[in-house]
Amino acid sequence: MDTEEAVGAAALAAEASHVELVGGPDPELAATMGFSGFGKKARTFDLEAMFEQTRRTAVERSKKMLEAHAREEEAQKEEELRSQHEDVDSAASGSSVMGACSALTCREAESSESEDGSNEELIGPPLPRQTSIQGPAEDTDDDDEFIGPPLPPGYKDSDDDDDDMQEEDNNPVKKIPDSHEITLQHGTKTVSALGLDPSGARLVTGGYDYDVRLWDFAGMDASLQAFRSLQPCECHQIKSLQYSSTGDVILVVSGNSQAKVLDRDGFPVMECVKGDQYIVDMANTKGHTAMLNTGCWHPKIKEEFLTCSNDGTVRTWDVNNDKKHKGVFKPRSVQGKRVIPTTCTYSRDGKLIAAGCQDGSIQIWDRNMNVHTKFHCRQAHAPGTETSCLTFSYDGTVLASRGGDDTLKTWDIRQFKKPLNSVEGLSSFFPMTDCCFSPDDKLIVTGTSVKKGGGNGKLIFFEREIFQKVYEIEVTDASVVRCLWHPKLNQIMVGTGNGLAKVYYDPIKSQRGAKLCVVKTKRKARQAETLTQDYIITPHALPMFREPRQRSTRKQLEKDRLDPLKSHKPEPPVAGPGRGGRVGTHGGTLSSYIVKNIALDKTDDSNPREAILRHAKEAEDNPYWVAPAYSKTQPKAVFAEVESEEDETDNKPEWKKRKI
């Protein structure tokens, strides 16, 4: 008998031994209770014995399965060893270099190889054959190359992929993410400030319309609406916006003399103090006394930021101290006179502070030494023009400047007398037209300004080393004021002169950012959740008199919608004459109804006596209201005869006639 059948028989026997039927049904009880099954006793089971039998059966089956698996593995190993011995024999017989070996030496070689194989147990690929015959080996290699189905037509080898990657590295134009774009509608006036937090989750825009708008890419849908709009500086144009190095606060620089710091949601955190404008030495005032031009955060210290103003100073501030500036830098002309800084920035390591001035100079200080400049170039741009942007490259060795003289220049701060490269003819009409480096430091990007109806504003890309224009994007039919290339997102943000903020991205090369919101469908407009009934708040009332609190939830609205009294649809206005007790279209009040009927009444009531006597004959023939009540007591009416006016005048005395 098979093992499984034996186990099953044993289980049945155990069950039969532990399960018994005690007696048959009692006929008297069955007759008394009315059904034949009454009186049987239930079967009893020995559960412990059944569990033990089941456990033994499971153990026996598992042992058998393990033994069968071990035998299969041993047979597979023997076959692999046998195939290796056959390969070694064929290699030895076909070799022309080695002579015919004796049977003893062959056996020794085979035994040694079998021992090595048994020790290694076929870990890794099989050992290569060390033979000098190339014919069969080449045939086998050719056969190995064509094993499997044919390759698809668009297949590229890994070598081809490496070549494409090297070509893309050599050509930085292919890294520009401009295949797709989205447009954020900031307003109708110039977008003069852009800022992205370090993670790339939120964008902040500011403009000439005094508004600052906050955009959240993760929370935005395809409708592309800002989640908050505010005017932090009231009636002053926004000059600059920037997130701190940690992304938790925003620096707002506007046309007034006091910079502000907002948190991520737009609520004020700190406002710089205003200086005393009657003090001549600007180093002795606590803050700026004239309009601000721009500002930026320290790249390493999250509490420190920098501002420059028309009062001729560049000041550093601490977020935790709004009573006074942290440090003052005063740019000077060749004659030692005060000059106005139009832009300022930190170096990438935060050790240097650079400022572009109205006299065309660029002056750089050590952050810890504010007396004398460390580097300066007097003739960087044309005197009298506003240098609109200074930015350092990511490697910290090159400084790019965007001048109001329609030029873009790069400088090596170690040799600061003449520019490395320069390009002209880049029109700029705004004092905040900026430039930026690509994340790999190989390209420099800037925008151009156009007059109304004078063409499209462009975003132009220059190669950093040779300063040759390699690419351009026509953005819109207005000036390109701001541009920002985020290194983590690999997306380009552009602010234009007609109130648009555009985001350029590539679905493959870019990360997150605009890709998160374009895939979301527009949300349906939510029904206004309002309280359905007036709720009287009585906090000190007894519980028995207190009204249940109204909750403005969707379920409550749905419940009220089913109530015919609460959700009674107003009836439409009646067209034409009123019906069903309702007034017509000319008004719903009683006064309007009366006025309407009076206006429509064409009867002439100018003589009231005639109007009354018009119905006298009818009332006399058919009395209905007053006459029946006084029919017995009412005397017969006698009306006096009325004489004409001429008879009256004739009968009057002479003195009355003279008066007439």
mmCIF file of N, CA and C in Angstrom, residues 96 129 181 213 329 370 377 379 399 502 507-508 563 626:
data_model
loop_
_atom_site.group_PDB
_atom_site.id
_atom_site.type_symbol
_atom_site.label_atom_id
_atom_site.label_comp_id
_atom_site.label_asym_id
_atom_site.label_seq_id
_atom_site.Cartn_x
_atom_site.Cartn_y
_atom_site.Cartn_z
ATOM 1 N N SER A 96 47.288 21.279 -31.281
ATOM 2 C CA SER A 96 48.467 20.975 -32.108
ATOM 3 C C SER A 96 49.760 21.276 -31.383
ATOM 4 N N ARG A 129 38.422 27.975 -22.282
ATOM 5 C CA ARG A 129 39.290 26.927 -22.818
ATOM 6 C C ARG A 129 40.589 27.541 -23.309
ATOM 7 N N GLU A 181 6.290 74.097 -22.356
ATOM 8 C CA GLU A 181 6.193 75.317 -21.567
ATOM 9 C C GLU A 181 4.801 75.439 -20.973
ATOM 10 N N ARG A 213 2.703 86.994 -5.831
ATOM 11 C CA ARG A 213 1.890 85.782 -5.944
ATOM 12 C C ARG A 213 2.746 84.560 -5.635
ATOM 13 N N PHE A 329 28.645 98.890 3.564
ATOM 14 C CA PHE A 329 29.690 99.034 2.545
ATOM 15 C C PHE A 329 29.318 100.245 1.692
ATOM 16 N N ASN A 370 34.962 96.046 5.363
ATOM 17 C CA ASN A 370 34.099 96.941 4.606
ATOM 18 C C ASN A 370 34.732 98.296 4.308
ATOM 19 N N CYS A 377 36.799 97.351 -10.778
ATOM 20 C CA CYS A 377 37.020 97.710 -12.184
ATOM 21 C C CYS A 377 36.218 98.970 -12.455
ATOM 22 N N GLN A 379 35.946 100.906 -15.280
ATOM 23 C CA GLN A 379 35.308 101.063 -16.586
ATOM 24 C C GLN A 379 34.638 99.756 -17.025
ATOM 25 N N LEU A 399 32.589 86.022 -12.996
ATOM 26 C CA LEU A 399 31.500 86.928 -12.667
ATOM 27 C C LEU A 399 30.884 87.439 -13.963
ATOM 28 N N LYS A 502 6.594 82.470 -17.506
ATOM 29 C CA LYS A 502 6.634 81.232 -18.279
ATOM 30 C C LYS A 502 7.644 80.270 -17.678
ATOM 31 N N PRO A 507 10.104 66.900 -20.468
ATOM 32 C CA PRO A 507 9.597 65.774 -19.670
ATOM 33 C C PRO A 507 10.672 64.767 -19.280
ATOM 34 N N ILE A 508 11.747 64.671 -20.061
ATOM 35 C CA ILE A 508 12.796 63.687 -19.788
ATOM 36 C C ILE A 508 13.933 64.308 -18.988
ATOM 37 N N ASP A 563 -34.690 67.823 1.740
ATOM 38 C CA ASP A 563 -35.792 68.420 2.492
ATOM 39 C C ASP A 563 -36.514 69.420 1.585
ATOM 40 N N VAL A 626 -77.192 101.737 -0.147
ATOM 41 C CA VAL A 626 -77.652 102.663 0.901
ATOM 42 C C VAL A 626 -79.185 102.831 0.894
#
